[in-house]
Tab-separated table of C-alpha atoms in Angstrom:
chain	number	residue	atom	x	y	z
O	1	UNK	CA	-51.365	16.968	-126.441
O	2	UNK	CA	-50.263	19.935	-128.531
O	3	UNK	CA	-51.071	23.527	-127.555
O	4	UNK	CA	-52.242	25.239	-130.767
O	5	UNK	CA	-53.450	28.593	-129.430
O	6	UNK	CA	-53.794	30.558	-126.200
O	7	UNK	CA	-55.890	33.613	-125.408
O	8	UNK	CA	-55.864	35.838	-122.324
O	9	UNK	CA	-59.391	36.266	-120.957
O	10	UNK	CA	-60.906	39.551	-119.729
O	11	UNK	CA	-62.366	37.923	-116.607
O	12	UNK	CA	-61.794	35.008	-114.237
O	13	UNK	CA	-63.256	31.965	-115.917
O	14	UNK	CA	-65.046	29.023	-114.305
O	15	UNK	CA	-65.913	27.031	-117.438
O	16	UNK	CA	-65.521	26.955	-121.230
O	17	UNK	CA	-67.499	25.055	-123.875
O	18	UNK	CA	-67.482	24.440	-127.602
O	19	UNK	CA	-70.555	25.703	-129.442
O	20	UNK	CA	-71.843	22.533	-131.219
O	21	UNK	CA	-71.320	22.258	-134.981
O	22	UNK	CA	-69.144	25.369	-135.085
O	23	UNK	CA	-65.616	26.696	-134.624
O	24	UNK	CA	-66.773	28.903	-131.744
O	25	UNK	CA	-66.246	28.621	-128.003
O	26	UNK	CA	-67.948	30.228	-124.993
O	27	UNK	CA	-66.255	31.182	-121.709
O	28	UNK	CA	-68.183	31.884	-118.495
O	29	UNK	CA	-66.951	33.593	-115.357
O	30	UNK	CA	-66.754	36.776	-113.311
O	31	UNK	CA	-65.231	40.238	-113.473
O	32	UNK	CA	-63.603	40.122	-110.042
O	33	UNK	CA	-63.402	43.857	-109.326
O	34	UNK	CA	-67.012	44.588	-110.306
O	35	UNK	CA	-68.364	41.231	-109.072
O	36	UNK	CA	-70.391	40.836	-112.279
O	37	UNK	CA	-70.816	38.001	-114.769
O	38	UNK	CA	-68.734	37.639	-117.902
O	39	UNK	CA	-69.584	35.710	-121.074
O	40	UNK	CA	-67.189	35.780	-124.026
O	41	UNK	CA	-67.530	34.122	-127.446
O	42	UNK	CA	-64.403	33.234	-129.412
O	43	UNK	CA	-63.904	31.865	-132.914
O	44	UNK	CA	-61.108	29.593	-134.055
O	45	UNK	CA	-59.302	31.051	-137.079
O	46	UNK	CA	-56.444	28.787	-138.152
O	47	UNK	CA	-54.167	28.829	-135.090
O	48	UNK	CA	-55.684	31.763	-133.206
O	49	UNK	CA	-58.769	32.535	-131.119
O	50	UNK	CA	-60.603	35.738	-132.070
O	51	UNK	CA	-63.012	37.492	-129.717
O	52	UNK	CA	-66.435	37.839	-131.367
O	53	UNK	CA	-68.545	39.107	-128.483
O	54	UNK	CA	-68.195	40.002	-124.815
O	55	UNK	CA	-71.265	40.195	-122.564
O	56	UNK	CA	-71.521	41.449	-118.986
O	57	UNK	CA	-74.402	40.532	-116.661
O	58	UNK	CA	-75.142	41.531	-113.036
O	59	UNK	CA	-74.465	38.094	-111.482
O	60	UNK	CA	-71.284	36.002	-112.064
O	61	UNK	CA	-71.742	32.873	-114.185
O	62	UNK	CA	-70.594	29.501	-112.808
O	63	UNK	CA	-71.510	26.851	-115.399
O	64	UNK	CA	-73.300	26.233	-118.694
O	65	UNK	CA	-74.507	23.653	-121.214
O	66	UNK	CA	-75.814	23.415	-124.784
O	67	UNK	CA	-77.226	19.930	-124.102
O	68	UNK	CA	-80.929	20.822	-124.090
O	69	UNK	CA	-80.847	22.894	-127.292
O	70	UNK	CA	-81.079	21.894	-130.934
O	71	UNK	CA	-78.149	22.463	-133.274
O	72	UNK	CA	-80.316	24.907	-135.199
O	73	UNK	CA	-80.620	27.366	-132.297
O	74	UNK	CA	-77.714	26.395	-129.982
O	75	UNK	CA	-79.124	28.173	-126.942
O	76	UNK	CA	-76.843	28.257	-123.909
O	77	UNK	CA	-78.215	27.384	-120.451
O	78	UNK	CA	-76.271	28.933	-117.551
O	79	UNK	CA	-76.202	28.729	-113.771
O	80	UNK	CA	-74.974	31.651	-111.665
O	81	UNK	CA	-73.666	32.339	-108.166
O	82	UNK	CA	-77.096	33.440	-106.896
O	83	UNK	CA	-78.896	30.243	-107.950
O	84	UNK	CA	-80.552	31.492	-111.165
O	85	UNK	CA	-80.973	29.232	-114.195
O	86	UNK	CA	-81.161	31.096	-117.521
O	87	UNK	CA	-81.270	30.117	-121.197
O	88	UNK	CA	-79.695	32.564	-123.661
O	89	UNK	CA	-79.826	33.209	-127.381
O	90	UNK	CA	-76.189	34.206	-127.961
O	91	UNK	CA	-77.161	36.343	-130.953
O	92	UNK	CA	-79.706	38.349	-128.916
O	93	UNK	CA	-78.530	38.248	-125.320
O	94	UNK	CA	-80.199	41.278	-123.715
O	95	UNK	CA	-82.781	39.129	-121.927
O	96	UNK	CA	-82.859	35.370	-121.279
O	97	UNK	CA	-85.313	33.155	-123.161
O	98	UNK	CA	-85.990	31.230	-119.937
O	99	UNK	CA	-85.207	32.014	-116.307
O	100	UNK	CA	-85.976	30.401	-112.963
O	101	UNK	CA	-84.714	30.675	-109.406
O	102	UNK	CA	-83.401	27.126	-109.372
O	103	UNK	CA	-81.536	27.089	-106.027
O	104	UNK	CA	-81.256	29.159	-102.878
O	105	UNK	CA	-77.511	29.567	-103.422
O	106	UNK	CA	-74.881	29.076	-106.132
O	107	UNK	CA	-75.536	26.635	-109.004
O	108	UNK	CA	-72.291	24.657	-109.034
O	109	UNK	CA	-73.014	22.373	-111.957
O	110	UNK	CA	-75.367	21.894	-114.901
O	111	UNK	CA	-76.109	19.396	-117.677
O	112	UNK	CA	-78.667	19.186	-120.477
O	113	UNK	CA	-80.377	16.568	-122.610
O	114	UNK	CA	-82.954	16.485	-125.373
O	115	UNK	CA	-80.858	18.295	-127.973
O	116	UNK	CA	-80.010	16.725	-131.314
O	117	UNK	CA	-76.760	15.208	-130.034
O	118	UNK	CA	-78.668	11.996	-129.290
O	119	UNK	CA	-80.627	9.664	-131.530
O	120	UNK	CA	-84.379	10.228	-131.770
O	121	UNK	CA	-85.299	7.179	-129.684
O	122	UNK	CA	-82.877	8.106	-126.880
O	123	UNK	CA	-83.461	11.835	-126.850
O	124	UNK	CA	-86.376	12.375	-124.499
O	125	UNK	CA	-87.736	15.842	-123.648
O	126	UNK	CA	-85.482	18.942	-123.561
O	127	UNK	CA	-84.430	19.086	-119.913
O	128	UNK	CA	-81.736	20.638	-117.750
O	129	UNK	CA	-80.399	19.293	-114.467
O	130	UNK	CA	-78.761	21.604	-111.919
O	131	UNK	CA	-76.820	20.910	-108.732
O	132	UNK	CA	-76.468	23.586	-106.079
O	133	UNK	CA	-74.651	24.629	-102.949
O	134	UNK	CA	-77.930	23.966	-101.130
O	135	UNK	CA	-77.343	20.245	-101.771
O	136	UNK	CA	-80.318	19.837	-104.092
O	137	UNK	CA	-80.439	18.405	-107.610
O	138	UNK	CA	-83.279	19.825	-109.723
O	139	UNK	CA	-84.502	18.731	-113.164
O	140	UNK	CA	-86.114	21.431	-115.308
O	141	UNK	CA	-88.371	21.033	-118.318
O	142	UNK	CA	-87.895	24.088	-120.537
O	143	UNK	CA	-91.593	23.975	-121.398
O	144	UNK	CA	-92.489	24.530	-117.738
O	145	UNK	CA	-91.258	27.521	-115.744
O	146	UNK	CA	-90.672	28.099	-112.027
O	147	UNK	CA	-91.237	24.548	-110.727
O	148	UNK	CA	-88.760	21.691	-111.345
O	149	UNK	CA	-90.168	18.419	-112.649
O	150	UNK	CA	-87.982	16.536	-110.156
O	151	UNK	CA	-86.017	17.475	-107.053
O	152	UNK	CA	-83.556	15.305	-105.128
O	153	UNK	CA	-82.615	16.612	-101.708
O	154	UNK	CA	-79.308	16.194	-99.883
O	155	UNK	CA	-81.110	14.982	-96.767
O	156	UNK	CA	-81.561	11.543	-98.370
O	157	UNK	CA	-77.865	10.869	-97.929
O	158	UNK	CA	-76.212	7.529	-98.560
O	159	UNK	CA	-73.452	8.218	-96.034
O	160	UNK	CA	-74.029	8.937	-92.305
O	161	UNK	CA	-72.966	12.565	-92.848
O	162	UNK	CA	-75.218	14.851	-94.896
O	163	UNK	CA	-73.890	15.950	-98.281
O	164	UNK	CA	-74.429	19.702	-98.099
O	165	UNK	CA	-73.037	20.658	-101.469
O	166	UNK	CA	-73.690	19.131	-104.904
O	167	UNK	CA	-70.616	19.677	-107.091
O	168	UNK	CA	-71.374	17.609	-110.210
O	169	UNK	CA	-74.398	16.321	-112.148
O	170	UNK	CA	-74.827	14.274	-115.318
O	171	UNK	CA	-77.830	12.909	-117.167
O	172	UNK	CA	-77.590	9.150	-117.623
O	173	UNK	CA	-80.256	7.336	-119.602
O	174	UNK	CA	-82.313	10.130	-121.156
O	175	UNK	CA	-84.990	8.077	-122.943
O	176	UNK	CA	-88.583	8.309	-121.782
O	177	UNK	CA	-88.567	4.661	-120.676
O	178	UNK	CA	-85.743	4.828	-118.126
O	179	UNK	CA	-84.584	8.297	-117.083
O	180	UNK	CA	-81.758	8.696	-114.567
O	181	UNK	CA	-79.426	11.384	-113.223
O	182	UNK	CA	-76.028	11.086	-111.531
O	183	UNK	CA	-74.980	13.432	-108.730
O	184	UNK	CA	-71.584	13.968	-107.100
O	185	UNK	CA	-71.174	15.662	-103.708
O	186	UNK	CA	-68.533	17.357	-101.579
O	187	UNK	CA	-68.371	14.430	-99.138
O	188	UNK	CA	-67.471	11.948	-101.904
O	189	UNK	CA	-70.957	10.554	-102.517
O	190	UNK	CA	-71.861	9.509	-106.061
O	191	UNK	CA	-75.564	8.720	-106.443
O	192	UNK	CA	-77.768	7.471	-109.250
O	193	UNK	CA	-81.366	8.774	-109.144
O	194	UNK	CA	-84.258	7.165	-110.985
O	195	UNK	CA	-86.486	10.027	-112.166
O	196	UNK	CA	-89.422	7.789	-113.067
O	197	UNK	CA	-89.532	6.032	-109.710
O	198	UNK	CA	-88.527	9.227	-107.849
O	199	UNK	CA	-85.970	7.376	-105.748
O	200	UNK	CA	-82.264	6.723	-105.401
O	201	UNK	CA	-81.240	3.603	-107.317
O	202	UNK	CA	-77.555	3.289	-106.372
O	203	UNK	CA	-74.878	5.127	-104.391
O	204	UNK	CA	-71.296	4.839	-103.270
O	205	UNK	CA	-68.907	7.015	-101.282
O	206	UNK	CA	-65.476	7.734	-102.761
O	207	UNK	CA	-62.408	8.975	-100.926
O	208	UNK	CA	-62.977	12.728	-101.418
O	209	UNK	CA	-65.232	15.378	-102.962
O	210	UNK	CA	-66.456	14.901	-106.556
O	211	UNK	CA	-65.260	17.748	-108.816
O	212	UNK	CA	-66.790	16.546	-112.111
O	213	UNK	CA	-68.741	13.692	-113.699
O	214	UNK	CA	-68.842	12.504	-117.304
O	215	UNK	CA	-70.727	9.620	-118.875
O	216	UNK	CA	-69.138	7.942	-121.878
O	217	UNK	CA	-72.346	6.705	-123.511
O	218	UNK	CA	-75.136	9.253	-123.411
O	219	UNK	CA	-78.684	8.020	-123.907
O	220	UNK	CA	-78.293	4.575	-122.367
O	221	UNK	CA	-76.720	2.955	-119.312
O	222	UNK	CA	-75.982	-0.266	-121.210
O	223	UNK	CA	-72.206	-0.765	-120.984
O	224	UNK	CA	-71.770	2.924	-120.113
O	225	UNK	CA	-68.961	4.098	-117.849
O	226	UNK	CA	-69.034	7.047	-115.442
O	227	UNK	CA	-65.897	9.151	-114.958
O	228	UNK	CA	-65.603	10.919	-111.579
O	229	UNK	CA	-62.720	13.283	-110.753
O	230	UNK	CA	-61.859	14.057	-107.139
O	231	UNK	CA	-60.270	16.538	-104.753
O	232	UNK	CA	-57.536	14.144	-103.593
O	233	UNK	CA	-55.887	13.741	-107.061
O	234	UNK	CA	-57.822	10.539	-107.838
O	235	UNK	CA	-60.069	9.521	-110.724
O	236	UNK	CA	-62.752	6.873	-110.280
O	237	UNK	CA	-64.519	5.009	-113.095
O	238	UNK	CA	-67.807	3.189	-112.470
O	239	UNK	CA	-69.162	0.380	-114.721
O	240	UNK	CA	-72.064	-2.095	-114.907
O	241	UNK	CA	-74.998	-0.012	-113.674
O	242	UNK	CA	-77.405	-2.845	-114.470
O	243	UNK	CA	-75.859	-4.771	-111.560
O	244	UNK	CA	-76.906	-4.200	-107.912
O	245	UNK	CA	-73.347	-3.076	-107.098
O	246	UNK	CA	-71.475	-1.523	-110.062
O	247	UNK	CA	-67.728	-1.979	-110.417
O	248	UNK	CA	-65.552	0.980	-109.351
O	249	UNK	CA	-61.872	1.280	-110.292
O	250	UNK	CA	-59.582	4.086	-109.148
O	251	UNK	CA	-56.608	5.855	-110.746
O	252	UNK	CA	-54.070	7.870	-108.737
O	253	UNK	CA	-52.791	10.932	-110.606
O	254	UNK	CA	-50.164	13.656	-110.183
O	255	UNK	CA	-52.689	16.400	-110.942
O	256	UNK	CA	-53.250	17.625	-107.367
O	257	UNK	CA	-56.997	18.344	-107.399
O	258	UNK	CA	-58.491	16.798	-110.563
O	259	UNK	CA	-60.839	19.627	-111.498
O	260	UNK	CA	-62.386	18.199	-114.642
O	261	UNK	CA	-62.467	14.987	-116.691
O	262	UNK	CA	-64.010	14.360	-120.112
O	263	UNK	CA	-64.207	11.302	-122.332
O	264	UNK	CA	-63.050	11.724	-125.890
O	265	UNK	CA	-66.157	11.940	-128.087
O	266	UNK	CA	-67.737	8.487	-128.499
O	267	UNK	CA	-64.665	6.734	-127.078
O	268	UNK	CA	-64.669	5.236	-123.578
O	269	UNK	CA	-61.064	4.053	-124.041
O	270	UNK	CA	-59.657	7.605	-123.883
O	271	UNK	CA	-60.317	10.480	-121.512
O	272	UNK	CA	-58.748	13.835	-120.635
O	273	UNK	CA	-58.287	15.196	-117.099
O	274	UNK	CA	-57.150	18.621	-115.906
O	275	UNK	CA	-55.617	19.456	-112.584
O	276	UNK	CA	-54.574	21.948	-109.974
O	277	UNK	CA	-50.964	21.674	-111.109
O	278	UNK	CA	-51.814	23.282	-114.472
O	279	UNK	CA	-51.426	20.093	-116.525
O	280	UNK	CA	-53.729	18.178	-118.852
O	281	UNK	CA	-53.369	14.381	-118.771
O	282	UNK	CA	-54.613	11.871	-121.335
O	283	UNK	CA	-55.441	8.333	-120.200
O	284	UNK	CA	-56.014	5.360	-122.496
O	285	UNK	CA	-57.015	1.750	-122.062
O	286	UNK	CA	-56.643	-1.233	-124.332
O	287	UNK	CA	-59.757	-2.607	-126.092
O	288	UNK	CA	-58.768	-5.990	-124.633
O	289	UNK	CA	-58.689	-4.637	-121.078
O	290	UNK	CA	-60.927	-1.596	-120.804
O	291	UNK	CA	-60.709	-1.590	-116.994
O	292	UNK	CA	-56.938	-0.918	-117.015
O	293	UNK	CA	-56.174	2.705	-117.880
O	294	UNK	CA	-52.639	4.013	-118.285
O	295	UNK	CA	-51.252	7.532	-118.575
O	296	UNK	CA	-50.652	8.272	-122.275
O	297	UNK	CA	-49.389	11.838	-121.818
O	298	UNK	CA	-49.034	14.571	-119.191
O	299	UNK	CA	-48.686	18.063	-120.649
O	300	UNK	CA	-48.026	21.225	-118.583
O	301	UNK	CA	-50.373	23.919	-119.917
O	302	UNK	CA	-50.336	26.712	-117.342
O	303	UNK	CA	-48.763	27.796	-114.070
O	304	UNK	CA	-52.331	28.035	-112.735
O	305	UNK	CA	-55.000	25.341	-112.200
O	306	UNK	CA	-56.896	24.127	-115.273
O	307	UNK	CA	-60.480	24.444	-114.044
O	308	UNK	CA	-62.326	23.203	-117.150
O	309	UNK	CA	-61.804	21.039	-120.235
O	310	UNK	CA	-64.235	20.360	-123.078
O	311	UNK	CA	-63.924	18.037	-126.102
O	312	UNK	CA	-65.472	19.245	-129.345
O	313	UNK	CA	-68.638	17.148	-129.980
O	314	UNK	CA	-67.851	16.742	-133.707
O	315	UNK	CA	-64.047	17.224	-133.915
O	316	UNK	CA	-62.924	14.714	-131.307
O	317	UNK	CA	-59.256	15.791	-131.384
O	318	UNK	CA	-59.995	19.423	-130.425
O	319	UNK	CA	-60.011	20.280	-126.737
O	320	UNK	CA	-60.623	23.526	-124.840
O	321	UNK	CA	-58.920	24.157	-121.504
O	322	UNK	CA	-59.645	27.142	-119.259
O	323	UNK	CA	-57.195	28.163	-116.542
O	324	UNK	CA	-57.321	30.533	-113.571
O	325	UNK	CA	-54.584	32.597	-115.246
O	326	UNK	CA	-57.148	33.523	-116.707
O	327	UNK	CA	-56.545	32.088	-120.173
O	328	UNK	CA	-58.239	29.908	-122.770
O	329	UNK	CA	-56.054	27.186	-124.318
O	330	UNK	CA	-56.781	25.363	-127.576
O	331	UNK	CA	-55.363	21.831	-127.483
O	332	UNK	CA	-55.050	19.106	-130.105
O	333	UNK	CA	-55.208	15.502	-128.901
O	334	UNK	CA	-52.718	13.710	-131.112
O	335	UNK	CA	-53.641	10.199	-132.247
């Protein structure tokens, strides 16, 4: 990993994302003193990040996704600390295009599907899934306001103890024939929900809270692998979701809390993980033994935790990392 550019941020950041099909990036967070929300748009110019726009809103932002929007419009869906789900046109951001009170408390995590990142047959409707501090996972159809099309409650817990806080969500198979959602919880539960059957299909309990989830193959569960990062410096990878009991392998890291993990675009043999020790690690596996990952590199980025990483959807060697410094770091994943 090579650090190509760094930029001090005007607010504490919780997440950062590439704008699809562009050289722009979006950071979301909070102005700590005023307790308001901050949204900043940066553009990559050679080896520097230039601020294009800075937006302040009444409620701090926690998370966002471009997954439910087309590449033509690239609307950003956000979740905030008061449980509101909003969709924004970044060019005209005075009022949201869509808003709903999605949860009774903070929206911790969000994911989207239905945008043009998937093939036509696997795309499905434009939908957003949110996970909240209230323990619920809600699926929202952007054509329908106020009421979620599906809601999975924390009371239906796999473990004997209730999972009170949903920390991570990810759409799995997004086609209309077999639609599923993954959820990760503070007690270590990872659950797979079948949206068509309105029931839980599979669950397991890992050793600690789930900080992030990423699915290597979007649009289908066939041979897909789920990456789960955890509080206790571990990474778990789940395979074979067509089986009654999928395979789970675990990797011990030196990252302290593993805040975020992301597969390299269209490559389940390589993933990036960021940690509480301020480092970004790259893990690789051999095509002959995809279940055996090894540490390819460990690069110190910041003296503060790296809370978020994001791989560019088209330029698979470009990576964004956001730290609590607060700073935005542009990384290049060397082949």
